[in-house]
């Protein structure tokens, strides 16, 4: 590849990876993570839309309204179903496989009984092996800590979420935690590729290998092997309980964090709470071929939208209750639309 072409792709790849995952080429071998098809053919692209339960329809509806105001070159294929159903309808899975990208509201999951989580089923059926949450301070939104900029990358398909539980004898339940070398190496590669393409300096693996020596030991072994291939990125390890304490006391020390499934859920929510709340932290579940976004969607002139949202938050006139304000969701949407006008 000519030097000018190489420079072009070094500029474009971080942009793609920050929103849709990443892809890179090394020694003639292409390692594909997740990316969106290139725009430019002039035709609107379909996106699968699942409004979900609870506030899901309100939140996804707000995104649809903003996308229309921006004249984004997309249209939505909407499928309404509840998390209380036995399984995800086949036509929904087919739509996501065809469109590659899905915007989803939360699906309700019964606690302590009932059907299995359809959120987890979607991740497994589509092999959305990486959960990515970016937690950072927003201008004008007061938090306990400043200079927070953490990316939590969580293995999304195994661990305690494998769903392998059974009652051995009455009153005794066994729940299996499954860790494989394949999935551990895959998520470690994703984390280091993300760090490399986004000019991140450090990757920290979160574990409990002092107790779960085989399972979390395998996860750490996989991370260490992958780390050797990225000498320019510093690699750290931290036990999950110490990690939680360090997050709430000095979160600025963390950059990219890679975790098994359950720990990642806890760490990502803690980091989001430190930076302002899960309602304003972007993230998604991505795989080699498909991606599902639940907090927001990227299309069209995304920088313009980001600036509009940040300006509304910074001014502080329109904020929802979770951000310390008194406005409802629609009032905040209207304020963003006004900035986009």
Short mmCIF file of C-alpha atoms in Angstrom, two decimals:
data_model
loop_
_atom_site.label_atom_id
_atom_site.label_comp_id
_atom_site.label_asym_id
_atom_site.label_seq_id
_atom_site.Cartn_x
_atom_site.Cartn_y
_atom_site.Cartn_z
CA UNK A 1 0.00 0.00 0.00
CA UNK A 2 1.35 3.44 -0.89
CA UNK A 3 2.27 5.73 1.98
CA UNK A 4 -0.57 8.17 1.24
CA UNK A 5 -3.07 5.31 1.30
CA UNK A 6 -1.65 4.04 4.57
CA UNK A 7 -2.03 7.49 6.10
CA UNK A 8 -5.62 7.66 4.90
CA UNK A 9 -6.56 4.39 6.57
CA UNK A 10 -4.74 5.25 9.80
CA UNK A 11 -7.07 8.26 10.01
CA UNK A 12 -10.24 6.43 9.05
CA UNK A 13 -9.86 3.23 11.12
CA UNK A 14 -9.93 4.91 14.57
CA UNK A 15 -13.13 6.69 13.53
CA UNK A 16 -14.77 3.41 12.50
CA UNK A 17 -13.49 1.47 15.48
CA UNK A 18 -14.72 3.98 18.05
CA UNK A 19 -18.27 3.46 16.88
CA UNK A 20 -18.51 0.10 15.20
CA UNK A 21 -15.55 -1.92 16.46
CA UNK A 22 -12.39 -2.29 14.43
CA UNK A 23 -10.59 -4.05 11.64
CA UNK A 24 -6.88 -4.14 10.98
CA UNK A 25 -4.35 -5.72 8.67
CA UNK A 26 -1.08 -7.26 9.84
CA UNK A 27 1.46 -9.22 7.81
CA UNK A 28 -1.04 -9.77 5.02
CA UNK A 29 -3.69 -11.24 7.32
CA UNK A 30 -6.91 -9.31 7.90
CA UNK A 31 -8.42 -9.56 11.38
CA UNK A 32 -12.01 -8.44 11.19
CA UNK A 33 -13.77 -7.33 14.37
CA UNK A 34 -16.89 -5.34 13.52
CA UNK A 35 -17.49 -2.41 11.21
CA UNK A 36 -20.27 -0.66 9.36
CA UNK A 37 -20.50 -0.83 5.56
CA UNK A 38 -18.95 2.23 3.96
CA UNK A 39 -21.41 5.02 3.16
CA UNK A 40 -21.40 6.59 -0.24
CA UNK A 41 -23.64 4.54 -2.53
CA UNK A 42 -26.48 7.03 -2.00
CA UNK A 43 -29.10 4.55 -0.80
CA UNK A 44 -30.52 4.64 2.77
CA UNK A 45 -29.45 1.70 4.91
CA UNK A 46 -31.92 -0.37 6.94
CA UNK A 47 -31.50 -0.69 10.71
CA UNK A 48 -33.45 -3.18 12.81
CA UNK A 49 -35.35 -1.45 15.63
CA UNK A 50 -36.55 -3.22 18.79
CA UNK A 51 -38.43 -0.71 21.03
CA UNK A 52 -38.34 -3.14 23.98
CA UNK A 53 -40.05 -2.87 27.37
CA UNK A 54 -40.36 -0.19 30.03
CA UNK A 55 -38.79 3.10 28.92
CA UNK A 56 -37.32 1.38 25.86
CA UNK A 57 -39.92 2.72 23.39
CA UNK A 58 -39.45 6.23 24.77
CA UNK A 59 -35.67 6.13 24.42
CA UNK A 60 -35.57 4.45 20.99
CA UNK A 61 -38.33 6.77 19.81
CA UNK A 62 -36.16 9.74 20.77
CA UNK A 63 -33.29 8.37 18.67
CA UNK A 64 -35.58 7.85 15.68
CA UNK A 65 -36.85 11.43 16.00
CA UNK A 66 -33.32 12.83 16.10
CA UNK A 67 -32.20 10.71 13.14
CA UNK A 68 -35.10 12.08 11.09
CA UNK A 69 -34.18 15.65 12.03
CA UNK A 70 -30.60 15.00 10.87
CA UNK A 71 -31.79 13.44 7.60
CA UNK A 72 -29.58 10.46 8.38
CA UNK A 73 -29.42 8.01 5.43
CA UNK A 74 -31.10 5.18 7.33
CA UNK A 75 -34.56 3.77 7.86
CA UNK A 76 -35.86 1.46 10.57
CA UNK A 77 -37.44 -1.99 10.38
CA UNK A 78 -39.44 -2.14 13.62
CA UNK A 79 -40.22 -5.33 15.56
CA UNK A 80 -42.24 -5.03 18.75
CA UNK A 81 -41.99 -7.89 21.24
CA UNK A 82 -41.54 -8.29 24.99
CA UNK A 83 -38.76 -9.79 27.07
CA UNK A 84 -41.42 -11.93 28.72
CA UNK A 85 -41.74 -14.07 25.59
CA UNK A 86 -40.14 -17.53 25.48
CA UNK A 87 -37.68 -16.63 22.73
CA UNK A 88 -36.72 -13.93 20.26
CA UNK A 89 -38.92 -14.19 17.13
CA UNK A 90 -37.11 -15.73 14.19
CA UNK A 91 -37.93 -12.80 11.93
CA UNK A 92 -36.09 -10.45 14.32
CA UNK A 93 -32.91 -12.55 14.19
CA UNK A 94 -33.19 -12.72 10.39
CA UNK A 95 -33.61 -8.93 10.16
CA UNK A 96 -30.50 -8.26 12.28
CA UNK A 97 -28.46 -10.75 10.25
CA UNK A 98 -29.56 -9.00 7.06
CA UNK A 99 -29.12 -5.41 8.26
CA UNK A 100 -26.03 -6.01 10.43
CA UNK A 101 -27.03 -3.21 12.84
CA UNK A 102 -29.82 -3.04 15.44
CA UNK A 103 -31.08 -0.34 17.82
CA UNK A 104 -32.70 -1.91 20.87
CA UNK A 105 -34.53 -0.80 23.99
CA UNK A 106 -34.13 -2.94 27.09
CA UNK A 107 -36.08 -6.20 27.22
CA UNK A 108 -37.54 -7.10 30.62
CA UNK A 109 -36.00 -10.14 32.33
CA UNK A 110 -37.87 -11.90 35.18
CA UNK A 111 -35.83 -12.08 38.40
CA UNK A 112 -35.47 -15.42 40.19
CA UNK A 113 -37.66 -17.38 37.79
CA UNK A 114 -39.58 -17.23 34.54
CA UNK A 115 -38.07 -17.25 31.05
CA UNK A 116 -34.39 -16.84 30.28
CA UNK A 117 -33.11 -13.38 29.34
CA UNK A 118 -33.81 -12.55 25.71
CA UNK A 119 -31.05 -9.94 25.90
CA UNK A 120 -28.57 -12.78 26.52
CA UNK A 121 -30.21 -14.91 23.82
CA UNK A 122 -29.64 -12.18 21.24
CA UNK A 123 -25.95 -11.95 22.17
CA UNK A 124 -25.49 -15.70 21.88
CA UNK A 125 -27.53 -16.23 18.69
CA UNK A 126 -25.67 -13.43 16.90
CA UNK A 127 -22.32 -14.12 18.60
CA UNK A 128 -22.06 -10.55 19.89
CA UNK A 129 -19.00 -11.46 21.87
CA UNK A 130 -17.86 -7.98 22.92
CA UNK A 131 -19.73 -5.49 25.08
CA UNK A 132 -18.14 -2.06 24.81
CA UNK A 133 -19.01 0.85 27.14
CA UNK A 134 -17.22 4.20 27.00
CA UNK A 135 -17.40 6.11 30.31
CA UNK A 136 -16.20 9.72 30.29
CA UNK A 137 -16.96 13.12 31.84
CA UNK A 138 -19.36 15.38 29.99
CA UNK A 139 -18.84 19.18 30.13
CA UNK A 140 -21.29 20.81 32.55
CA UNK A 141 -22.33 17.56 34.25
CA UNK A 142 -20.92 17.63 37.77
CA UNK A 143 -19.56 14.33 39.09
CA UNK A 144 -17.37 13.25 42.01
CA UNK A 145 -14.36 12.67 39.74
CA UNK A 146 -12.88 14.63 36.85
CA UNK A 147 -10.75 13.40 33.93
CA UNK A 148 -12.52 10.04 33.70
CA UNK A 149 -12.12 8.35 30.30
CA UNK A 150 -12.53 4.58 30.59
CA UNK A 151 -13.47 1.98 27.99
CA UNK A 152 -14.79 -1.28 29.45
CA UNK A 153 -14.63 -4.26 27.07
CA UNK A 154 -16.49 -7.29 28.42
CA UNK A 155 -16.64 -10.86 27.12
CA UNK A 156 -20.30 -11.30 26.30
CA UNK A 157 -21.08 -14.96 25.59
CA UNK A 158 -19.87 -17.23 28.39
CA UNK A 159 -18.77 -17.11 32.05
CA UNK A 160 -21.56 -17.01 34.62
CA UNK A 161 -24.00 -16.08 31.84
CA UNK A 162 -23.70 -19.50 30.22
CA UNK A 163 -27.09 -20.39 31.76
CA UNK A 164 -25.95 -23.86 32.89
CA UNK A 165 -27.80 -24.36 36.17
CA UNK A 166 -29.49 -27.35 37.76
CA UNK A 167 -30.74 -28.54 41.13
CA UNK A 168 -28.46 -31.33 42.37
CA UNK A 169 -30.79 -32.29 45.24
CA UNK A 170 -33.64 -30.30 46.78
CA UNK A 171 -32.17 -27.15 48.28
CA UNK A 172 -28.83 -27.41 46.45
CA UNK A 173 -28.32 -25.65 43.09
CA UNK A 174 -25.21 -25.87 40.94
CA UNK A 175 -24.41 -23.04 38.52
CA UNK A 176 -21.50 -23.51 36.10
CA UNK A 177 -19.06 -20.81 35.05
CA UNK A 178 -17.59 -21.61 31.64
CA UNK A 179 -14.35 -19.99 30.45
CA UNK A 180 -12.73 -21.05 27.15
CA UNK A 181 -9.38 -20.15 25.64
CA UNK A 182 -11.03 -19.29 22.32
CA UNK A 183 -13.41 -16.69 23.80
CA UNK A 184 -10.78 -15.32 26.17
CA UNK A 185 -8.25 -14.79 23.38
CA UNK A 186 -10.92 -13.30 21.14
CA UNK A 187 -11.97 -10.65 23.67
CA UNK A 188 -8.34 -9.90 24.54
CA UNK A 189 -7.55 -9.32 20.85
CA UNK A 190 -10.56 -7.03 20.56
CA UNK A 191 -9.39 -4.99 23.57
CA UNK A 192 -5.82 -4.59 22.30
CA UNK A 193 -6.96 -3.83 18.75
CA UNK A 194 -9.31 -1.19 20.11
CA UNK A 195 -6.53 0.32 22.23
CA UNK A 196 -4.11 0.35 19.29
CA UNK A 197 -6.54 1.91 16.80
CA UNK A 198 -7.77 4.55 19.26
CA UNK A 199 -4.36 5.60 20.58
CA UNK A 200 -5.00 4.17 24.03
CA UNK A 201 -1.96 3.48 26.19
CA UNK A 202 -2.98 0.79 28.69
CA UNK A 203 -5.11 -2.36 28.82
CA UNK A 204 -6.03 -3.73 32.27
CA UNK A 205 -7.36 -7.29 32.68
CA UNK A 206 -9.85 -7.72 35.55
CA UNK A 207 -9.96 -11.14 37.23
CA UNK A 208 -10.36 -13.25 40.38
CA UNK A 209 -7.61 -15.75 39.58
CA UNK A 210 -6.45 -15.78 43.19
CA UNK A 211 -9.60 -17.83 43.96
CA UNK A 212 -10.80 -19.22 40.60
CA UNK A 213 -7.34 -20.36 39.59
CA UNK A 214 -8.35 -22.49 36.59
CA UNK A 215 -11.19 -20.44 35.07
CA UNK A 216 -9.87 -16.92 35.62
CA UNK A 217 -6.35 -18.29 35.33
CA UNK A 218 -7.14 -19.31 31.74
CA UNK A 219 -8.56 -15.84 31.05
CA UNK A 220 -5.36 -14.20 32.34
CA UNK A 221 -3.14 -16.61 30.42
CA UNK A 222 -4.98 -15.69 27.21
CA UNK A 223 -4.67 -11.95 27.90
CA UNK A 224 -0.94 -12.29 28.59
CA UNK A 225 -0.34 -14.14 25.33
CA UNK A 226 -2.16 -11.48 23.33
CA UNK A 227 -0.41 -8.64 25.22
CA UNK A 228 2.98 -9.88 23.96
CA UNK A 229 1.92 -9.02 20.41
CA UNK A 230 1.33 -5.35 21.37
CA UNK A 231 4.61 -4.15 22.92
CA UNK A 232 3.56 -0.51 22.53
CA UNK A 233 0.59 -0.94 24.88
CA UNK A 234 1.12 -1.31 28.62
CA UNK A 235 -0.59 -4.35 30.15
CA UNK A 236 -1.83 -4.52 33.76
CA UNK A 237 -3.86 -7.00 35.83
CA UNK A 238 -6.12 -6.28 38.80
CA UNK A 239 -8.29 -8.43 41.07
CA UNK A 240 -11.95 -7.51 40.65
CA UNK A 241 -12.66 -6.50 44.26
CA UNK A 242 -9.62 -4.23 44.35
CA UNK A 243 -10.68 -2.94 40.93
CA UNK A 244 -14.04 -1.77 42.30
CA UNK A 245 -12.34 0.05 45.17
CA UNK A 246 -9.83 1.68 42.82
CA UNK A 247 -12.62 2.73 40.43
CA UNK A 248 -14.51 4.69 43.07
CA UNK A 249 -11.37 6.19 44.63
CA UNK A 250 -9.11 6.95 41.64
CA UNK A 251 -10.79 6.11 38.30
CA UNK A 252 -8.33 8.23 36.30
CA UNK A 253 -5.76 5.41 36.49
CA UNK A 254 -7.79 3.22 34.13
CA UNK A 255 -7.79 3.39 30.33
CA UNK A 256 -9.07 0.25 28.53
CA UNK A 257 -10.34 -2.56 30.77
CA UNK A 258 -10.94 -6.13 29.53
CA UNK A 259 -13.05 -8.48 31.64
CA UNK A 260 -14.91 -11.79 31.76
CA UNK A 261 -18.69 -11.57 31.52
CA UNK A 262 -19.98 -10.99 35.06
CA UNK A 263 -17.15 -8.75 36.24
CA UNK A 264 -17.60 -6.58 33.15
CA UNK A 265 -21.24 -5.98 33.97
CA UNK A 266 -20.32 -4.74 37.44
CA UNK A 267 -17.28 -2.73 36.35
CA UNK A 268 -19.05 -1.04 33.42
CA UNK A 269 -22.01 0.05 35.54
CA UNK A 270 -19.70 1.33 38.28
CA UNK A 271 -17.58 3.28 35.79
CA UNK A 272 -20.70 4.71 34.14
CA UNK A 273 -22.08 5.81 37.50
CA UNK A 274 -18.81 7.57 38.31
CA UNK A 275 -18.84 9.44 34.99
CA UNK A 276 -22.50 10.55 35.09
CA UNK A 277 -24.81 7.56 34.73
CA UNK A 278 -25.65 4.80 32.28
CA UNK A 279 -28.15 7.05 30.49
CA UNK A 280 -25.41 9.16 28.90
CA UNK A 281 -22.65 6.59 28.36
CA UNK A 282 -22.42 5.22 24.78
CA UNK A 283 -21.95 1.52 24.23
CA UNK A 284 -23.03 -1.55 22.33
CA UNK A 285 -22.76 -5.30 21.84
CA UNK A 286 -20.69 -6.19 18.81
CA UNK A 287 -19.48 -9.25 16.93
CA UNK A 288 -17.68 -10.08 13.72
CA UNK A 289 -20.78 -9.52 11.58
CA UNK A 290 -23.44 -7.75 13.64
CA UNK A 291 -23.89 -5.05 16.29
CA UNK A 292 -26.70 -4.06 18.68
CA UNK A 293 -26.71 -0.61 20.27
CA UNK A 294 -28.89 0.17 23.27
CA UNK A 295 -27.84 3.62 24.50
CA UNK A 296 -27.80 5.34 21.14
CA UNK A 297 -27.04 5.05 17.43
CA UNK A 298 -24.49 6.60 15.11
CA UNK A 299 -25.42 7.67 11.62
CA UNK A 300 -25.01 10.63 9.33
CA UNK A 301 -23.09 13.59 10.81
CA UNK A 302 -22.43 12.04 14.21
CA UNK A 303 -20.11 14.83 15.40
CA UNK A 304 -22.87 17.36 14.92
CA UNK A 305 -25.22 15.26 17.06
CA UNK A 306 -22.62 14.77 19.79
CA UNK A 307 -22.01 18.51 19.98
CA UNK A 308 -25.75 19.19 20.22
CA UNK A 309 -26.22 16.71 23.08
CA UNK A 310 -23.18 18.01 24.95
CA UNK A 311 -24.33 21.62 24.58
CA UNK A 312 -27.76 20.81 26.03
CA UNK A 313 -26.18 18.99 28.98
CA UNK A 314 -23.64 21.75 29.58
CA UNK A 315 -26.24 24.53 29.57
CA UNK A 316 -28.24 22.57 32.15
CA UNK A 317 -31.68 23.99 31.35
CA UNK A 318 -33.01 20.66 30.12
CA UNK A 319 -31.85 17.58 32.01
CA UNK A 320 -33.65 14.43 33.04
CA UNK A 321 -33.91 13.47 36.72
CA UNK A 322 -31.01 11.00 36.58
CA UNK A 323 -28.78 13.94 35.59
CA UNK A 324 -30.06 16.16 38.38
CA UNK A 325 -32.71 17.99 36.34
CA UNK A 326 -36.51 18.11 36.20
CA UNK A 327 -37.17 17.64 32.47
CA UNK A 328 -38.74 14.61 30.86
CA UNK A 329 -37.17 12.76 27.94
CA UNK A 330 -39.17 14.53 25.27
CA UNK A 331 -38.21 17.97 26.58
CA UNK A 332 -34.54 17.00 26.34
CA UNK A 333 -35.09 15.62 22.82
CA UNK A 334 -36.77 18.88 21.79
CA UNK A 335 -33.79 20.84 23.14
CA UNK A 336 -31.37 18.69 21.11
CA UNK A 337 -33.52 19.09 18.00
CA UNK A 338 -33.44 22.86 18.51
CA UNK A 339 -29.64 22.75 18.52
CA UNK A 340 -29.68 20.69 15.33
CA UNK A 341 -32.08 23.04 13.52
#
